[in-house]
Amino acid sequence: MPADPLHRAGTTQRSAKSQPTDGSRASAIEVRRSARRRRTVSAYREGDRTVVLIPARMSEAEEQRWVRVMLDKLAAQESRRTLGDAELAERARRLSEQYFEGRARPRSVRWVTNQNTRWGSCTPSDGSIRLSHRLQGMPEYVVDYVLCHELAHLLVPGHGPRFWRLLEAYPRTERARGYLEGVVAADRLPHVPGARDE
């Protein structure tokens, strides 16, 4: 039974999706099409699944696009529930196991407020990783990318070809880098006085 009371009545078509490749906490995606739903798309977590509710008339391409959009939106909402340093360290440990066979072992992982020109930093000699507080509230896959980037520095200090080959293990590297580049570009845009934020 759907958790959304607006979708109890009417015909609902369900389709299961494959496992997400972004390392998000949900293990499966279920798309529910509804003839009663006209324009809106919504999503929520139901146990270990992500349920995406879409109008029945939507094309397969629109469905795929909206699933990606809603996964990112949910991840951003979950990321806003700020992780403490202990949770951040546990996340780094999990990412090291998943993408680096557990070889990257930081001694400390913490948020810092004094990094305004970089997203993260790593000191391989003492095994410390620091993430900028500016990442808090960004999508989960972006935070995971920065953690993976810094974990990779524990194994390869520079940014040479060996480093980038190692980081290719994280499947959303290019997307996360694009997101961060967009944030930097947006910060450089001139502020228009009197413009309303939408």
Short mmCIF file of N, CA and C in Angstrom, two decimals, residues 25-193:
data_model
loop_
_atom_site.label_atom_id
_atom_site.label_comp_id
_atom_site.label_asym_id
_atom_site.label_seq_id
_atom_site.Cartn_x
_atom_site.Cartn_y
_atom_site.Cartn_z
N ARG A 25 21.59 5.32 -0.24
CA ARG A 25 21.24 4.31 0.74
C ARG A 25 20.10 3.40 0.29
N ALA A 26 19.29 3.85 -0.65
CA ALA A 26 18.20 2.99 -1.11
C ALA A 26 18.74 1.91 -2.02
N SER A 27 18.19 0.70 -1.94
CA SER A 27 18.73 -0.40 -2.74
C SER A 27 17.94 -0.63 -4.02
N ALA A 28 16.74 -0.09 -4.16
CA ALA A 28 15.95 -0.30 -5.37
C ALA A 28 15.08 0.92 -5.62
N ILE A 29 14.68 1.06 -6.88
CA ILE A 29 13.80 2.16 -7.27
C ILE A 29 12.54 1.57 -7.84
N GLU A 30 11.41 2.03 -7.34
CA GLU A 30 10.12 1.59 -7.87
C GLU A 30 9.38 2.80 -8.41
N VAL A 31 9.00 2.74 -9.67
CA VAL A 31 8.24 3.82 -10.28
C VAL A 31 6.77 3.42 -10.28
N ARG A 32 5.93 4.29 -9.77
CA ARG A 32 4.48 4.06 -9.75
C ARG A 32 3.82 5.11 -10.63
N ARG A 33 3.17 4.63 -11.68
CA ARG A 33 2.44 5.52 -12.59
C ARG A 33 0.99 5.58 -12.16
N SER A 34 0.43 6.76 -12.20
CA SER A 34 -0.97 6.93 -11.80
C SER A 34 -1.72 7.75 -12.84
N ALA A 35 -2.88 7.26 -13.24
CA ALA A 35 -3.73 7.99 -14.18
C ALA A 35 -4.31 9.24 -13.52
N ARG A 36 -4.44 9.23 -12.20
CA ARG A 36 -5.00 10.38 -11.49
C ARG A 36 -3.99 11.51 -11.36
N ARG A 37 -2.72 11.19 -11.43
CA ARG A 37 -1.66 12.20 -11.31
C ARG A 37 -1.49 12.87 -12.67
N ARG A 38 -1.63 14.18 -12.73
CA ARG A 38 -1.60 14.88 -14.01
C ARG A 38 -0.22 15.48 -14.34
N ARG A 39 0.33 16.27 -13.40
CA ARG A 39 1.57 16.99 -13.70
C ARG A 39 2.68 16.76 -12.68
N THR A 40 2.33 16.48 -11.48
CA THR A 40 3.34 16.46 -10.43
C THR A 40 4.09 15.14 -10.36
N VAL A 41 5.31 15.23 -9.89
CA VAL A 41 6.16 14.07 -9.64
C VAL A 41 6.62 14.19 -8.20
N SER A 42 6.60 13.08 -7.48
CA SER A 42 7.10 13.09 -6.11
C SER A 42 7.83 11.79 -5.84
N ALA A 43 8.56 11.77 -4.74
CA ALA A 43 9.33 10.58 -4.38
C ALA A 43 9.49 10.52 -2.87
N TYR A 44 9.65 9.32 -2.37
CA TYR A 44 9.89 9.11 -0.95
C TYR A 44 10.59 7.78 -0.75
N ARG A 45 11.18 7.63 0.43
CA ARG A 45 11.83 6.37 0.79
C ARG A 45 10.81 5.48 1.46
N GLU A 46 10.82 4.21 1.11
CA GLU A 46 9.94 3.21 1.73
C GLU A 46 10.82 2.01 2.05
N GLY A 47 11.29 1.97 3.29
CA GLY A 47 12.23 0.91 3.66
C GLY A 47 13.53 1.08 2.89
N ASP A 48 13.94 0.02 2.19
CA ASP A 48 15.18 0.10 1.43
C ASP A 48 14.93 0.47 -0.03
N ARG A 49 13.72 0.93 -0.34
CA ARG A 49 13.37 1.32 -1.71
C ARG A 49 13.12 2.82 -1.80
N THR A 50 13.29 3.34 -3.01
CA THR A 50 12.86 4.69 -3.33
C THR A 50 11.66 4.55 -4.25
N VAL A 51 10.54 5.18 -3.88
CA VAL A 51 9.33 5.13 -4.69
C VAL A 51 9.18 6.49 -5.37
N VAL A 52 9.06 6.46 -6.71
CA VAL A 52 8.87 7.67 -7.49
C VAL A 52 7.48 7.61 -8.11
N LEU A 53 6.67 8.63 -7.84
CA LEU A 53 5.29 8.70 -8.33
C LEU A 53 5.23 9.65 -9.51
N ILE A 54 4.75 9.15 -10.66
CA ILE A 54 4.70 9.96 -11.88
C ILE A 54 3.35 9.81 -12.57
N PRO A 55 3.00 10.76 -13.45
CA PRO A 55 1.77 10.61 -14.24
C PRO A 55 1.90 9.43 -15.21
N ALA A 56 0.80 8.73 -15.45
CA ALA A 56 0.80 7.55 -16.33
C ALA A 56 1.18 7.90 -17.76
N ARG A 57 0.88 9.09 -18.21
CA ARG A 57 1.11 9.48 -19.60
C ARG A 57 2.58 9.78 -19.91
N MET A 58 3.45 9.80 -18.92
CA MET A 58 4.84 10.18 -19.12
C MET A 58 5.59 9.16 -19.98
N SER A 59 6.44 9.65 -20.86
CA SER A 59 7.24 8.76 -21.73
C SER A 59 8.34 8.10 -20.90
N GLU A 60 8.95 7.08 -21.47
CA GLU A 60 10.06 6.38 -20.80
C GLU A 60 11.23 7.33 -20.55
N ALA A 61 11.52 8.18 -21.54
CA ALA A 61 12.63 9.14 -21.39
C ALA A 61 12.34 10.14 -20.26
N GLU A 62 11.10 10.63 -20.21
CA GLU A 62 10.72 11.56 -19.13
C GLU A 62 10.81 10.85 -17.79
N GLU A 63 10.37 9.61 -17.75
CA GLU A 63 10.45 8.83 -16.51
C GLU A 63 11.88 8.75 -16.02
N GLN A 64 12.78 8.38 -16.91
CA GLN A 64 14.19 8.25 -16.52
C GLN A 64 14.75 9.57 -16.02
N ARG A 65 14.42 10.65 -16.71
CA ARG A 65 14.91 11.97 -16.29
C ARG A 65 14.37 12.34 -14.91
N TRP A 66 13.06 12.12 -14.70
CA TRP A 66 12.45 12.47 -13.43
C TRP A 66 12.95 11.58 -12.29
N VAL A 67 13.25 10.32 -12.57
CA VAL A 67 13.82 9.45 -11.53
C VAL A 67 15.15 10.03 -11.07
N ARG A 68 16.00 10.44 -12.01
CA ARG A 68 17.31 11.03 -11.64
C ARG A 68 17.11 12.31 -10.83
N VAL A 69 16.19 13.17 -11.29
CA VAL A 69 15.94 14.43 -10.59
C VAL A 69 15.47 14.16 -9.16
N MET A 70 14.54 13.23 -9.00
CA MET A 70 13.99 12.97 -7.67
C MET A 70 15.00 12.29 -6.75
N LEU A 71 15.85 11.42 -7.30
CA LEU A 71 16.91 10.81 -6.49
C LEU A 71 17.86 11.88 -5.97
N ASP A 72 18.22 12.83 -6.83
CA ASP A 72 19.09 13.92 -6.40
C ASP A 72 18.42 14.79 -5.35
N LYS A 73 17.13 15.03 -5.54
CA LYS A 73 16.39 15.86 -4.58
C LYS A 73 16.32 15.19 -3.20
N LEU A 74 16.01 13.90 -3.19
CA LEU A 74 15.98 13.17 -1.92
C LEU A 74 17.35 13.14 -1.26
N ALA A 75 18.39 12.92 -2.08
CA ALA A 75 19.75 12.89 -1.54
C ALA A 75 20.12 14.23 -0.91
N ALA A 76 19.72 15.32 -1.57
CA ALA A 76 20.01 16.65 -1.03
C ALA A 76 19.28 16.87 0.29
N GLN A 77 18.02 16.44 0.36
CA GLN A 77 17.25 16.58 1.60
C GLN A 77 17.91 15.79 2.73
N GLU A 78 18.35 14.58 2.41
CA GLU A 78 18.98 13.74 3.44
C GLU A 78 20.33 14.30 3.86
N SER A 79 21.05 14.90 2.90
CA SER A 79 22.35 15.47 3.20
C SER A 79 22.22 16.69 4.10
N ARG A 80 21.07 17.39 4.00
CA ARG A 80 20.85 18.57 4.85
C ARG A 80 20.75 18.20 6.31
N ARG A 81 20.37 16.96 6.57
CA ARG A 81 20.40 16.49 7.95
C ARG A 81 21.87 16.29 8.28
N THR A 82 22.50 17.34 8.75
CA THR A 82 23.94 17.41 8.84
C THR A 82 24.55 16.23 9.58
N LEU A 83 25.51 15.63 8.90
CA LEU A 83 26.26 14.55 9.52
C LEU A 83 27.25 15.13 10.51
N GLY A 84 27.40 14.50 11.65
CA GLY A 84 28.45 14.89 12.58
C GLY A 84 29.77 14.29 12.11
N ASP A 85 30.84 14.65 12.80
CA ASP A 85 32.16 14.13 12.42
C ASP A 85 32.22 12.61 12.51
N ALA A 86 31.56 12.01 13.51
CA ALA A 86 31.59 10.55 13.65
C ALA A 86 30.89 9.87 12.47
N GLU A 87 29.74 10.43 12.06
CA GLU A 87 29.03 9.87 10.90
C GLU A 87 29.83 10.07 9.61
N LEU A 88 30.50 11.21 9.52
CA LEU A 88 31.33 11.48 8.35
C LEU A 88 32.49 10.48 8.27
N ALA A 89 33.11 10.19 9.40
CA ALA A 89 34.20 9.20 9.44
C ALA A 89 33.68 7.82 9.06
N GLU A 90 32.49 7.46 9.53
CA GLU A 90 31.92 6.16 9.18
C GLU A 90 31.60 6.09 7.69
N ARG A 91 31.13 7.19 7.14
CA ARG A 91 30.84 7.23 5.71
C ARG A 91 32.12 7.06 4.90
N ALA A 92 33.20 7.71 5.36
CA ALA A 92 34.50 7.56 4.68
C ALA A 92 34.98 6.12 4.74
N ARG A 93 34.79 5.48 5.88
CA ARG A 93 35.20 4.08 6.02
C ARG A 93 34.42 3.20 5.04
N ARG A 94 33.12 3.44 4.95
CA ARG A 94 32.27 2.67 4.04
C ARG A 94 32.68 2.89 2.57
N LEU A 95 32.96 4.13 2.21
CA LEU A 95 33.37 4.44 0.84
C LEU A 95 34.73 3.81 0.52
N SER A 96 35.62 3.79 1.49
CA SER A 96 36.92 3.15 1.29
C SER A 96 36.76 1.67 1.02
N GLU A 97 35.88 1.03 1.79
CA GLU A 97 35.61 -0.40 1.57
C GLU A 97 35.00 -0.64 0.19
N GLN A 98 34.06 0.21 -0.19
CA GLN A 98 33.31 0.03 -1.43
C GLN A 98 34.15 0.30 -2.67
N TYR A 99 34.99 1.33 -2.63
CA TYR A 99 35.68 1.75 -3.84
C TYR A 99 37.20 1.56 -3.84
N PHE A 100 37.79 1.39 -2.65
CA PHE A 100 39.25 1.27 -2.57
C PHE A 100 39.70 0.02 -1.81
N GLU A 101 38.81 -0.97 -1.73
CA GLU A 101 39.11 -2.23 -1.05
C GLU A 101 39.58 -2.03 0.39
N GLY A 102 39.14 -0.93 1.02
CA GLY A 102 39.48 -0.65 2.42
C GLY A 102 40.91 -0.18 2.63
N ARG A 103 41.63 0.09 1.55
CA ARG A 103 43.05 0.48 1.68
C ARG A 103 43.24 1.91 2.17
N ALA A 104 42.28 2.80 1.91
CA ALA A 104 42.38 4.20 2.37
C ALA A 104 41.81 4.26 3.78
N ARG A 105 42.69 4.49 4.74
CA ARG A 105 42.27 4.48 6.15
C ARG A 105 42.62 5.79 6.85
N PRO A 106 41.70 6.74 6.82
CA PRO A 106 42.00 8.01 7.50
C PRO A 106 41.98 7.85 9.02
N ARG A 107 42.81 8.63 9.67
CA ARG A 107 42.81 8.63 11.15
C ARG A 107 41.74 9.57 11.68
N SER A 108 41.43 10.61 10.90
CA SER A 108 40.35 11.52 11.30
C SER A 108 39.67 12.08 10.06
N VAL A 109 38.36 12.29 10.18
CA VAL A 109 37.55 12.90 9.12
C VAL A 109 36.62 13.87 9.83
N ARG A 110 36.67 15.14 9.41
CA ARG A 110 35.83 16.13 10.10
C ARG A 110 35.47 17.28 9.20
N TRP A 111 34.39 17.98 9.60
CA TRP A 111 33.97 19.21 8.93
C TRP A 111 34.84 20.35 9.46
N VAL A 112 35.15 21.31 8.59
CA VAL A 112 35.86 22.51 9.03
C VAL A 112 35.20 23.74 8.41
N THR A 113 35.36 24.87 9.05
CA THR A 113 34.75 26.11 8.55
C THR A 113 35.77 27.07 7.97
N ASN A 114 37.03 26.67 7.91
CA ASN A 114 38.08 27.58 7.42
C ASN A 114 38.53 27.26 6.00
N GLN A 115 37.77 26.46 5.26
CA GLN A 115 38.12 26.15 3.87
C GLN A 115 37.07 26.78 2.96
N ASN A 116 37.39 27.94 2.46
CA ASN A 116 36.43 28.64 1.60
C ASN A 116 36.83 28.60 0.13
N THR A 117 38.02 28.11 -0.19
CA THR A 117 38.44 28.05 -1.58
C THR A 117 38.61 26.62 -2.06
N ARG A 118 38.45 25.65 -1.19
CA ARG A 118 38.52 24.25 -1.60
C ARG A 118 37.43 23.46 -0.88
N TRP A 119 37.04 22.35 -1.49
CA TRP A 119 35.95 21.55 -0.94
C TRP A 119 36.43 20.59 0.14
N GLY A 120 37.66 20.16 0.04
CA GLY A 120 38.20 19.23 1.01
C GLY A 120 39.71 19.27 0.96
N SER A 121 40.32 18.69 1.97
CA SER A 121 41.78 18.59 1.98
C SER A 121 42.17 17.33 2.74
N CYS A 122 43.38 16.89 2.45
CA CYS A 122 43.88 15.67 3.06
C CYS A 122 45.36 15.86 3.38
N THR A 123 45.77 15.39 4.53
CA THR A 123 47.18 15.37 4.90
C THR A 123 47.58 13.91 5.04
N PRO A 124 48.17 13.34 3.98
CA PRO A 124 48.52 11.91 4.02
C PRO A 124 49.45 11.53 5.16
N SER A 125 50.35 12.45 5.55
CA SER A 125 51.32 12.12 6.60
C SER A 125 50.66 11.82 7.94
N ASP A 126 49.55 12.50 8.24
CA ASP A 126 48.87 12.20 9.52
C ASP A 126 47.49 11.55 9.31
N GLY A 127 47.12 11.29 8.06
CA GLY A 127 45.88 10.58 7.78
C GLY A 127 44.62 11.37 8.06
N SER A 128 44.70 12.71 8.01
CA SER A 128 43.52 13.51 8.33
C SER A 128 42.85 14.01 7.05
N ILE A 129 41.52 13.99 7.08
CA ILE A 129 40.70 14.50 5.98
C ILE A 129 39.78 15.56 6.57
N ARG A 130 39.69 16.69 5.86
CA ARG A 130 38.83 17.77 6.29
C ARG A 130 37.93 18.15 5.14
N LEU A 131 36.63 18.30 5.39
CA LEU A 131 35.66 18.72 4.37
C LEU A 131 35.11 20.09 4.74
N SER A 132 34.97 20.94 3.72
CA SER A 132 34.43 22.27 3.94
C SER A 132 32.96 22.19 4.36
N HIS A 133 32.60 23.00 5.32
CA HIS A 133 31.20 23.08 5.76
C HIS A 133 30.28 23.50 4.62
N ARG A 134 30.82 24.09 3.54
CA ARG A 134 30.00 24.51 2.41
C ARG A 134 29.37 23.32 1.69
N LEU A 135 29.89 22.11 1.91
CA LEU A 135 29.32 20.91 1.30
C LEU A 135 28.04 20.47 2.00
N GLN A 136 27.84 20.93 3.23
CA GLN A 136 26.65 20.51 3.97
C GLN A 136 25.41 21.01 3.25
N GLY A 137 24.49 20.11 2.99
CA GLY A 137 23.27 20.46 2.27
C GLY A 137 23.35 20.16 0.79
N MET A 138 24.54 19.78 0.30
CA MET A 138 24.65 19.39 -1.11
C MET A 138 24.22 17.93 -1.24
N PRO A 139 23.92 17.48 -2.47
CA PRO A 139 23.50 16.09 -2.64
C PRO A 139 24.53 15.09 -2.09
N GLU A 140 24.02 13.99 -1.61
CA GLU A 140 24.85 12.94 -1.01
C GLU A 140 25.97 12.50 -1.94
N TYR A 141 25.68 12.34 -3.24
CA TYR A 141 26.71 11.85 -4.16
C TYR A 141 27.85 12.85 -4.31
N VAL A 142 27.59 14.14 -4.09
CA VAL A 142 28.64 15.16 -4.17
C VAL A 142 29.55 15.06 -2.95
N VAL A 143 28.95 14.94 -1.77
CA VAL A 143 29.75 14.77 -0.54
C VAL A 143 30.57 13.49 -0.64
N ASP A 144 29.95 12.42 -1.14
CA ASP A 144 30.68 11.15 -1.30
C ASP A 144 31.83 11.29 -2.28
N TYR A 145 31.64 12.05 -3.35
CA TYR A 145 32.73 12.27 -4.30
C TYR A 145 33.91 12.96 -3.62
N VAL A 146 33.63 14.04 -2.85
CA VAL A 146 34.72 14.77 -2.19
C VAL A 146 35.42 13.85 -1.19
N LEU A 147 34.65 13.05 -0.47
CA LEU A 147 35.28 12.08 0.44
C LEU A 147 36.16 11.10 -0.33
N CYS A 148 35.65 10.58 -1.44
CA CYS A 148 36.44 9.64 -2.25
C CYS A 148 37.71 10.31 -2.78
N HIS A 149 37.58 11.56 -3.19
CA HIS A 149 38.73 12.31 -3.69
C HIS A 149 39.82 12.38 -2.62
N GLU A 150 39.40 12.72 -1.40
CA GLU A 150 40.39 12.84 -0.32
C GLU A 150 40.91 11.47 0.11
N LEU A 151 40.05 10.46 0.10
CA LEU A 151 40.51 9.10 0.42
C LEU A 151 41.56 8.64 -0.60
N ALA A 152 41.33 8.97 -1.87
CA ALA A 152 42.30 8.60 -2.90
C ALA A 152 43.65 9.25 -2.65
N HIS A 153 43.65 10.45 -2.05
CA HIS A 153 44.92 11.12 -1.74
C HIS A 153 45.69 10.39 -0.65
N LEU A 154 45.03 9.61 0.17
CA LEU A 154 45.76 8.81 1.16
C LEU A 154 46.58 7.73 0.47
N LEU A 155 46.15 7.35 -0.74
CA LEU A 155 46.84 6.31 -1.51
C LEU A 155 47.79 6.89 -2.56
N VAL A 156 47.40 8.02 -3.14
CA VAL A 156 48.21 8.70 -4.17
C VAL A 156 48.18 10.19 -3.85
N PRO A 157 49.29 10.76 -3.38
CA PRO A 157 49.27 12.17 -2.95
C PRO A 157 48.93 13.21 -4.01
N GLY A 158 49.41 13.09 -5.24
CA GLY A 158 49.21 14.13 -6.25
C GLY A 158 47.97 13.92 -7.09
N HIS A 159 47.86 14.72 -8.17
CA HIS A 159 46.72 14.64 -9.08
C HIS A 159 47.14 14.09 -10.44
N GLY A 160 48.06 13.17 -10.45
CA GLY A 160 48.54 12.58 -11.70
C GLY A 160 47.57 11.54 -12.24
N PRO A 161 47.94 10.92 -13.36
CA PRO A 161 47.07 9.91 -14.00
C PRO A 161 46.70 8.76 -13.07
N ARG A 162 47.63 8.33 -12.23
CA ARG A 162 47.35 7.22 -11.29
C ARG A 162 46.23 7.60 -10.31
N PHE A 163 46.25 8.86 -9.85
CA PHE A 163 45.21 9.34 -8.93
C PHE A 163 43.85 9.30 -9.62
N TRP A 164 43.76 9.84 -10.86
CA TRP A 164 42.47 9.91 -11.54
C TRP A 164 41.95 8.52 -11.92
N ARG A 165 42.87 7.59 -12.23
CA ARG A 165 42.44 6.21 -12.51
C ARG A 165 41.82 5.59 -11.26
N LEU A 166 42.44 5.86 -10.12
CA LEU A 166 41.93 5.34 -8.85
C LEU A 166 40.55 5.91 -8.56
N LEU A 167 40.36 7.19 -8.82
CA LEU A 167 39.08 7.86 -8.52
C LEU A 167 37.97 7.44 -9.47
N GLU A 168 38.32 6.87 -10.62
CA GLU A 168 37.30 6.38 -11.56
C GLU A 168 36.44 5.29 -10.94
N ALA A 169 36.88 4.69 -9.86
CA ALA A 169 36.08 3.65 -9.18
C ALA A 169 34.75 4.22 -8.71
N TYR A 170 34.72 5.50 -8.34
CA TYR A 170 33.48 6.12 -7.89
C TYR A 170 32.65 6.48 -9.13
N PRO A 171 31.47 5.88 -9.32
CA PRO A 171 30.74 6.02 -10.58
C PRO A 171 30.17 7.39 -10.89
N ARG A 172 30.05 8.26 -9.89
CA ARG A 172 29.44 9.57 -10.17
C ARG A 172 30.46 10.70 -10.10
N THR A 173 31.72 10.36 -10.37
CA THR A 173 32.79 11.37 -10.32
C THR A 173 32.50 12.54 -11.25
N GLU A 174 32.23 12.27 -12.52
CA GLU A 174 32.03 13.36 -13.49
C GLU A 174 30.80 14.20 -13.13
N ARG A 175 29.73 13.55 -12.72
CA ARG A 175 28.52 14.30 -12.37
C ARG A 175 28.76 15.19 -11.15
N ALA A 176 29.45 14.66 -10.15
CA ALA A 176 29.73 15.45 -8.94
C ALA A 176 30.65 16.61 -9.27
N ARG A 177 31.66 16.38 -10.10
CA ARG A 177 32.56 17.47 -10.49
C ARG A 177 31.78 18.55 -11.24
N GLY A 178 30.87 18.14 -12.11
CA GLY A 178 30.04 19.10 -12.82
C GLY A 178 29.19 19.92 -11.87
N TYR A 179 28.62 19.26 -10.86
CA TYR A 179 27.79 19.95 -9.87
C TYR A 179 28.63 21.02 -9.15
N LEU A 180 29.82 20.63 -8.69
CA LEU A 180 30.67 21.56 -7.96
C LEU A 180 31.14 22.71 -8.86
N GLU A 181 31.43 22.41 -10.12
CA GLU A 181 31.79 23.47 -11.06
C GLU A 181 30.63 24.45 -11.24
N GLY A 182 29.41 23.93 -11.26
CA GLY A 182 28.23 24.78 -11.36
C GLY A 182 28.07 25.68 -10.16
N VAL A 183 28.35 25.15 -8.97
CA VAL A 183 28.26 25.96 -7.75
C VAL A 183 29.28 27.09 -7.80
N VAL A 184 30.50 26.77 -8.21
CA VAL A 184 31.55 27.80 -8.32
C VAL A 184 31.16 28.85 -9.35
N ALA A 185 30.65 28.41 -10.50
CA ALA A 185 30.24 29.36 -11.54
C ALA A 185 29.11 30.25 -11.05
N ALA A 186 28.14 29.68 -10.34
CA ALA A 186 27.01 30.46 -9.83
C ALA A 186 27.48 31.51 -8.83
N ASP A 187 28.49 31.18 -8.03
CA ASP A 187 29.03 32.15 -7.07
C ASP A 187 29.67 33.34 -7.77
N ARG A 188 30.13 33.13 -9.00
CA ARG A 188 30.80 34.21 -9.74
C ARG A 188 29.82 35.11 -10.49
N LEU A 189 28.56 34.68 -10.60
CA LEU A 189 27.57 35.49 -11.32
C LEU A 189 27.30 36.78 -10.55
N PRO A 190 27.14 37.89 -11.28
CA PRO A 190 26.85 39.15 -10.58
C PRO A 190 25.46 39.09 -9.95
N HIS A 191 25.35 39.70 -8.80
CA HIS A 191 24.05 39.79 -8.13
C HIS A 191 23.29 40.97 -8.73
N VAL A 192 22.06 40.72 -9.15
CA VAL A 192 21.23 41.78 -9.74
C VAL A 192 20.38 42.37 -8.61
N PRO A 193 20.60 43.62 -8.27
CA PRO A 193 19.79 44.23 -7.19
C PRO A 193 18.31 44.20 -7.54
#
